[in-house]
PDB file of C-alpha atoms in Angstrom:
ATOM      1  CA  MET A 157      75.897  80.027 141.589  1.00  0.00           C
ATOM      2  CA  SER A 158      73.470  78.042 144.002  1.00  0.00           C
ATOM      3  CA  ALA A 159      71.222  75.502 142.741  1.00  0.00           C
ATOM      4  CA  ARG A 160      68.241  77.579 143.550  1.00  0.00           C
ATOM      5  CA  ARG A 161      69.467  80.456 141.638  1.00  0.00           C
ATOM      6  CA  LEU A 162      70.058  78.175 138.598  1.00  0.00           C
ATOM      7  CA  THR A 163      66.595  76.921 138.847  1.00  0.00           C
ATOM      8  CA  THR A 164      65.066  80.238 138.866  1.00  0.00           C
ATOM      9  CA  VAL A 165      67.170  81.374 135.699  1.00  0.00           C
ATOM     10  CA  ALA A 166      66.179  78.051 133.826  1.00  0.00           C
ATOM     11  CA  VAL A 167      62.682  78.759 134.684  1.00  0.00           C
ATOM     12  CA  THR A 168      62.703  82.482 133.510  1.00  0.00           C
ATOM     13  CA  VAL A 169      64.313  81.530 130.301  1.00  0.00           C
ATOM     14  CA  ALA A 170      61.628  78.703 129.621  1.00  0.00           C
ATOM     15  CA  VAL A 171      58.777  81.428 130.325  1.00  0.00           C
ATOM     16  CA  ALA A 172      60.168  83.885 128.082  1.00  0.00           C
ATOM     17  CA  ALA A 173      60.697  81.496 125.011  1.00  0.00           C
ATOM     18  CA  LEU A 174      56.905  80.162 125.607  1.00  0.00           C
ATOM     19  CA  ALA A 175      55.736  83.933 125.828  1.00  0.00           C
ATOM     20  CA  GLY A 176      57.130  84.566 122.333  1.00  0.00           C
ATOM     21  CA  CYS A 177      55.790  81.189 120.950  1.00  0.00           C
ATOM     22  CA  GLY A 178      53.066  81.763 118.334  1.00  0.00           C
ATOM     23  CA  THR A 179      53.557  85.753 118.124  1.00  0.00           C
ATOM     24  CA  THR A 180      55.687  85.709 115.120  1.00  0.00           C
ATOM     25  CA  PRO A 181      54.865  82.855 112.754  1.00  0.00           C
ATOM     26  CA  ALA A 182      57.763  81.215 110.899  1.00  0.00           C
ATOM     27  CA  HIS A 183      56.125  81.814 107.618  1.00  0.00           C
ATOM     28  CA  PRO A 184      54.006  84.875 107.549  1.00  0.00           C
ATOM     29  CA  PRO A 185      50.681  84.660 105.340  1.00  0.00           C
ATOM     30  CA  ALA A 186      50.830  85.939 101.696  1.00  0.00           C
ATOM     31  CA  ALA A 187      49.342  89.298 101.180  1.00  0.00           C
ATOM     32  CA  ARG A 188      45.541  88.995 100.434  1.00  0.00           C
ATOM     33  CA  PRO A 189      43.782  91.194  98.023  1.00  0.00           C
ATOM     34  CA  ASP A 190      41.564  93.872  99.381  1.00  0.00           C
ATOM     35  CA  VAL A 191      38.172  92.457  98.909  1.00  0.00           C
ATOM     36  CA  SER A 192      35.354  94.626  99.785  1.00  0.00           C
ATOM     37  CA  ILE A 193      32.132  92.744 101.299  1.00  0.00           C
ATOM     38  CA  PRO A 194      29.164  94.402 101.245  1.00  0.00           C
ATOM     39  CA  ALA A 195      27.434  95.089 104.570  1.00  0.00           C
ATOM     40  CA  ILE A 196      24.619  92.429 105.446  1.00  0.00           C
ATOM     41  CA  GLY A 197      21.362  93.990 104.289  1.00  0.00           C
ATOM     42  CA  SER A 198      23.013  96.292 101.636  1.00  0.00           C
ATOM     43  CA  ALA A 199      21.300  96.555  98.304  1.00  0.00           C
ATOM     44  CA  SER A 200      22.945  93.752  95.818  1.00  0.00           C
ATOM     45  CA  PRO A 201      23.726  94.998  92.144  1.00  0.00           C
ATOM     46  CA  SER A 202      20.773  94.715  89.918  1.00  0.00           C
ATOM     47  CA  LEU A 203      20.595  91.780  87.385  1.00  0.00           C
ATOM     48  CA  THR A 204      17.953  93.410  85.305  1.00  0.00           C
ATOM     49  CA  PRO A 205      19.247  93.785  81.786  1.00  0.00           C
ATOM     50  CA  THR A 206      19.306  97.331  80.409  1.00  0.00           C
ATOM     51  CA  PRO A 207      16.848  97.323  77.606  1.00  0.00           C
ATOM     52  CA  VAL A 208      18.163  98.161  74.360  1.00  0.00           C
ATOM     53  CA  PRO A 209      16.593 100.959  72.496  1.00  0.00           C
ATOM     54  CA  ALA A 210      15.166 100.248  69.034  1.00  0.00           C
ATOM     55  CA  PRO A 211      17.357 101.638  66.150  1.00  0.00           C
ATOM     56  CA  ALA A 212      16.306 105.130  65.073  1.00  0.00           C
ATOM     57  CA  PRO A 213      14.339 105.141  61.438  1.00  0.00           C
ATOM     58  CA  THR A 214      17.010 105.382  58.704  1.00  0.00           C
ATOM     59  CA  CYS A 215      16.831 108.784  56.851  1.00  0.00           C
ATOM     60  CA  ASP A 216      17.068 108.054  53.286  1.00  0.00           C
ATOM     61  CA  ALA A 217      18.493 110.085  50.220  1.00  0.00           C
ATOM     62  CA  ALA A 218      15.194 112.163  49.732  1.00  0.00           C
ATOM     63  CA  GLY A 219      14.935 112.990  53.448  1.00  0.00           C
ATOM     64  CA  VAL A 220      12.406 110.789  54.355  1.00  0.00           C
ATOM     65  CA  ALA A 221      12.412 108.486  57.552  1.00  0.00           C
ATOM     66  CA  LEU A 222       9.738 105.864  58.005  1.00  0.00           C
ATOM     67  CA  SER A 223       8.353 104.122  61.209  1.00  0.00           C
ATOM     68  CA  VAL A 224       5.664 101.873  62.518  1.00  0.00           C
ATOM     69  CA  GLY A 225       3.692 101.818  65.755  1.00  0.00           C
ATOM     70  CA  GLU A 226       2.206  99.321  68.022  1.00  0.00           C
ATOM     71  CA  VAL A 227      -0.667  97.190  66.605  1.00  0.00           C
ATOM     72  CA  ASP A 228      -4.147  98.093  68.076  1.00  0.00           C
ATOM     73  CA  ALA A 229      -6.205  94.797  67.968  1.00  0.00           C
ATOM     74  CA  ALA A 230      -9.843  94.577  68.951  1.00  0.00           C
ATOM     75  CA  MET A 231     -12.478  91.964  67.777  1.00  0.00           C
ATOM     76  CA  GLY A 232     -10.118  90.692  64.988  1.00  0.00           C
ATOM     77  CA  LEU A 233      -9.671  94.010  63.500  1.00  0.00           C
ATOM     78  CA  ARG A 234      -5.922  95.226  63.464  1.00  0.00           C
ATOM     79  CA  ALA A 235      -4.941  98.801  62.985  1.00  0.00           C
ATOM     80  CA  VAL A 236      -1.489 100.305  63.067  1.00  0.00           C
ATOM     81  CA  GLY A 237       0.135 103.767  62.170  1.00  0.00           C
ATOM     82  CA  VAL A 238       3.025 104.360  59.780  1.00  0.00           C
ATOM     83  CA  THR A 239       4.726 107.814  60.163  1.00  0.00           C
ATOM     84  CA  LEU A 240       6.805 109.627  57.588  1.00  0.00           C
ATOM     85  CA  ARG A 241       9.198 112.146  59.102  1.00  0.00           C
ATOM     86  CA  ASN A 242      10.785 114.725  57.120  1.00  0.00           C
ATOM     87  CA  CYS A 243      14.626 114.410  58.156  1.00  0.00           C
ATOM     88  CA  GLY A 244      15.857 116.377  55.300  1.00  0.00           C
ATOM     89  CA  THR A 245      16.185 120.251  54.912  1.00  0.00           C
ATOM     90  CA  THR A 246      13.508 121.078  52.455  1.00  0.00           C
ATOM     91  CA  VAL A 247       9.887 120.689  52.234  1.00  0.00           C
ATOM     92  CA  TYR A 248       8.881 117.163  51.261  1.00  0.00           C
ATOM     93  CA  THR A 249       5.524 116.958  49.492  1.00  0.00           C
ATOM     94  CA  LEU A 250       3.034 113.862  49.556  1.00  0.00           C
ATOM     95  CA  ASN A 251      -0.406 113.444  47.729  1.00  0.00           C
ATOM     96  CA  GLY A 252      -1.553 110.001  48.013  1.00  0.00           C
ATOM     97  CA  TYR A 253      -1.074 106.719  49.693  1.00  0.00           C
ATOM     98  CA  PRO A 254       1.851 104.959  51.027  1.00  0.00           C
ATOM     99  CA  ASP A 255       3.033 101.979  48.785  1.00  0.00           C
ATOM    100  CA  ILE A 256       3.053  98.975  51.104  1.00  0.00           C
ATOM    101  CA  ALA A 257       4.075  95.338  50.520  1.00  0.00           C
ATOM    102  CA  VAL A 258       3.715  92.501  53.212  1.00  0.00           C
ATOM    103  CA  LEU A 259       6.828  90.344  53.693  1.00  0.00           C
ATOM    104  CA  ASP A 260       7.330  86.947  55.360  1.00  0.00           C
ATOM    105  CA  ALA A 261      10.063  86.174  57.992  1.00  0.00           C
ATOM    106  CA  GLU A 262      12.500  85.758  55.084  1.00  0.00           C
ATOM    107  CA  GLN A 263      11.580  89.281  53.948  1.00  0.00           C
ATOM    108  CA  ARG A 264       9.963  87.811  50.697  1.00  0.00           C
ATOM    109  CA  PRO A 265       6.755  89.181  49.516  1.00  0.00           C
ATOM    110  CA  LEU A 266       3.484  87.450  50.461  1.00  0.00           C
ATOM    111  CA  ASP A 267       0.083  87.160  48.374  1.00  0.00           C
ATOM    112  CA  VAL A 268      -1.554  90.158  50.347  1.00  0.00           C
ATOM    113  CA  ALA A 269      -2.722  93.191  48.364  1.00  0.00           C
ATOM    114  CA  VAL A 270      -2.644  96.296  50.370  1.00  0.00           C
ATOM    115  CA  LEU A 271      -5.468  98.423  48.911  1.00  0.00           C
ATOM    116  CA  ASP A 272      -5.859 102.096  48.796  1.00  0.00           C
ATOM    117  CA  GLY A 273      -8.468 103.202  51.504  1.00  0.00           C
ATOM    118  CA  THR A 274      -9.296 101.630  54.973  1.00  0.00           C
ATOM    119  CA  ALA A 275     -13.068 101.041  53.794  1.00  0.00           C
ATOM    120  CA  ASN A 276     -11.674  98.001  51.832  1.00  0.00           C
ATOM    121  CA  VAL A 277     -11.410  96.289  55.157  1.00  0.00           C
ATOM    122  CA  ALA A 278     -13.520  98.247  57.723  1.00  0.00           C
ATOM    123  CA  THR A 279     -15.381 101.423  58.212  1.00  0.00           C
ATOM    124  CA  ILE A 280     -13.189 103.557  60.457  1.00  0.00           C
ATOM    125  CA  GLU A 281     -14.719 106.954  61.385  1.00  0.00           C
ATOM    126  CA  ARG A 282     -11.827 108.939  61.216  1.00  0.00           C
ATOM    127  CA  TYR A 283     -10.681 107.760  57.966  1.00  0.00           C
ATOM    128  CA  ASP A 284     -13.737 107.094  56.294  1.00  0.00           C
ATOM    129  CA  GLY A 285     -13.989 109.053  53.039  1.00  0.00           C
ATOM    130  CA  VAL A 286     -10.470 110.763  53.529  1.00  0.00           C
ATOM    131  CA  ARG A 287      -9.356 111.513  50.033  1.00  0.00           C
ATOM    132  CA  PRO A 288      -5.763 112.104  49.125  1.00  0.00           C
ATOM    133  CA  LYS A 289      -4.734 115.626  48.904  1.00  0.00           C
ATOM    134  CA  ARG A 290      -1.589 117.574  48.543  1.00  0.00           C
ATOM    135  CA  LEU A 291       0.452 117.680  51.768  1.00  0.00           C
ATOM    136  CA  ASP A 292       3.703 119.689  52.338  1.00  0.00           C
ATOM    137  CA  VAL A 293       5.954 118.209  55.204  1.00  0.00           C
ATOM    138  CA  PRO A 294       8.149 120.927  56.380  1.00  0.00           C
ATOM    139  CA  PRO A 295      11.912 119.805  57.682  1.00  0.00           C
ATOM    140  CA  GLY A 296      11.226 117.975  61.106  1.00  0.00           C
ATOM    141  CA  GLY A 297       7.372 117.793  60.293  1.00  0.00           C
ATOM    142  CA  THR A 298       5.592 114.358  60.215  1.00  0.00           C
ATOM    143  CA  ALA A 299       2.663 112.633  58.130  1.00  0.00           C
ATOM    144  CA  VAL A 300       0.907 109.320  59.205  1.00  0.00           C
ATOM    145  CA  ALA A 301      -1.236 106.734  57.631  1.00  0.00           C
ATOM    146  CA  VAL A 302      -3.109 103.804  58.897  1.00  0.00           C
ATOM    147  CA  LEU A 303      -2.858 100.366  57.868  1.00  0.00           C
ATOM    148  CA  VAL A 304      -5.835  97.825  58.831  1.00  0.00           C
ATOM    149  CA  TRP A 305      -6.504  94.260  58.401  1.00  0.00           C
ATOM    150  CA  ARG A 306      -8.836  91.726  59.754  1.00  0.00           C
ATOM    151  CA  ASN A 307      -7.685  88.242  61.317  1.00  0.00           C
ATOM    152  CA  LEU A 308      -9.876  85.848  59.562  1.00  0.00           C
ATOM    153  CA  THR A 309      -8.993  82.277  58.972  1.00  0.00           C
ATOM    154  CA  THR A 310     -11.106  79.966  57.118  1.00  0.00           C
ATOM    155  CA  ASP A 311      -8.640  77.636  55.597  1.00  0.00           C
ATOM    156  CA  ALA A 312      -5.377  76.890  57.580  1.00  0.00           C
ATOM    157  CA  ALA A 313      -3.543  76.001  54.448  1.00  0.00           C
ATOM    158  CA  THR A 314      -3.592  79.569  52.871  1.00  0.00           C
ATOM    159  CA  VAL A 315      -3.037  81.503  56.059  1.00  0.00           C
ATOM    160  CA  ALA A 316      -0.683  84.501  55.676  1.00  0.00           C
ATOM    161  CA  LYS A 317       1.518  85.583  58.432  1.00  0.00           C
ATOM    162  CA  GLY A 318       3.947  88.575  57.853  1.00  0.00           C
ATOM    163  CA  GLU A 319       6.972  89.713  59.963  1.00  0.00           C
ATOM    164  CA  TYR A 320       7.872  92.718  58.094  1.00  0.00           C
ATOM    165  CA  ILE A 321       6.357  95.344  55.772  1.00  0.00           C
ATOM    166  CA  SER A 322       8.083  97.101  52.696  1.00  0.00           C
ATOM    167  CA  VAL A 323       7.120 100.645  52.739  1.00  0.00           C
ATOM    168  CA  ALA A 324       7.498 103.760  50.257  1.00  0.00           C
ATOM    169  CA  ALA A 325       6.327 107.279  50.773  1.00  0.00           C
ATOM    170  CA  ALA A 326       4.765 106.906  47.471  1.00  0.00           C
ATOM    171  CA  PRO A 327       5.234 104.413  44.254  1.00  0.00           C
ATOM    172  CA  GLY A 328       8.618 104.812  42.845  1.00  0.00           C
ATOM    173  CA  GLN A 329      10.216 106.261  46.124  1.00  0.00           C
ATOM    174  CA  ALA A 330      12.764 104.583  48.032  1.00  0.00           C
ATOM    175  CA  ARG A 331      11.525 101.463  50.145  1.00  0.00           C
ATOM    176  CA  HIS A 332      12.087 101.074  53.949  1.00  0.00           C
ATOM    177  CA  THR A 333      11.802  97.607  55.517  1.00  0.00           C
ATOM    178  CA  LEU A 334      10.248  97.617  58.889  1.00  0.00           C
ATOM    179  CA  THR A 335       9.428  94.926  61.491  1.00  0.00           C
ATOM    180  CA  LEU A 336       5.864  94.442  61.834  1.00  0.00           C
ATOM    181  CA  SER A 337       3.868  91.258  62.594  1.00  0.00           C
ATOM    182  CA  THR A 338       0.601  91.175  60.594  1.00  0.00           C
ATOM    183  CA  ASP A 339      -1.772  88.282  60.633  1.00  0.00           C
ATOM    184  CA  PRO A 340      -4.342  88.828  57.694  1.00  0.00           C
ATOM    185  CA  GLY A 341      -5.096  85.018  57.661  1.00  0.00           C
ATOM    186  CA  ASN A 342      -6.461  84.229  54.418  1.00  0.00           C
ATOM    187  CA  THR A 343      -8.301  87.392  53.525  1.00  0.00           C
ATOM    188  CA  GLY A 344      -5.416  88.296  51.197  1.00  0.00           C
ATOM    189  CA  LYS A 345      -5.978  92.137  51.748  1.00  0.00           C
ATOM    190  CA  MET A 346      -5.134  95.025  53.914  1.00  0.00           C
ATOM    191  CA  GLY A 347      -6.180  98.568  53.622  1.00  0.00           C
ATOM    192  CA  VAL A 348      -4.115 101.747  54.096  1.00  0.00           C
ATOM    193  CA  SER A 349      -5.114 105.430  54.439  1.00  0.00           C
ATOM    194  CA  PRO A 350      -3.824 108.234  52.461  1.00  0.00           C
ATOM    195  CA  TRP A 351      -1.129 110.403  54.221  1.00  0.00           C
ATOM    196  CA  VAL A 352      -2.643 113.112  56.587  1.00  0.00           C
ATOM    197  CA  ALA A 353      -0.899 115.743  58.615  1.00  0.00           C
ATOM    198  CA  GLY A 354       0.981 114.190  61.811  1.00  0.00           C
TER     199      GLY A 354
END
């Protein structure tokens, strides 16, 4: 074989070796997990926590569930509705006022008198002069009462602040502890209306 031919063969082999260089790595990369990357501008997941619904009122052995609404406050006068729902299977009869006690953050009774009749605190047209009367609440039906108080503070040392109320449909009935912030200051009293049809 001539010297020219030997040179041509050597160049061909070298070119072939260089052409293959880098196409097949000595150590192939490890398999990567399939990671899905959202496109730019796509909506990101919401970070807003999902609100936790308030627990449903407990139905007691007599077939009664009690709950409390939002406080309506105006010019120092507070009012909140208390609702009784007949969650039983028979008619539940009411004839009077709910029995309510004000509790502190540790659920201890406070020295606050809850008096029968809203007129003991303020004149409220809808409840002024309303007298208790027999009320038959059918299964699934409701009755309501309103609890009122004034936020009045003249002595910081005797300020009452409640975080719960203990409620019974009537004296001697099962009691329900409900979360309710109250601020009767040092008035020492609140007023409650009789039960009326829901």
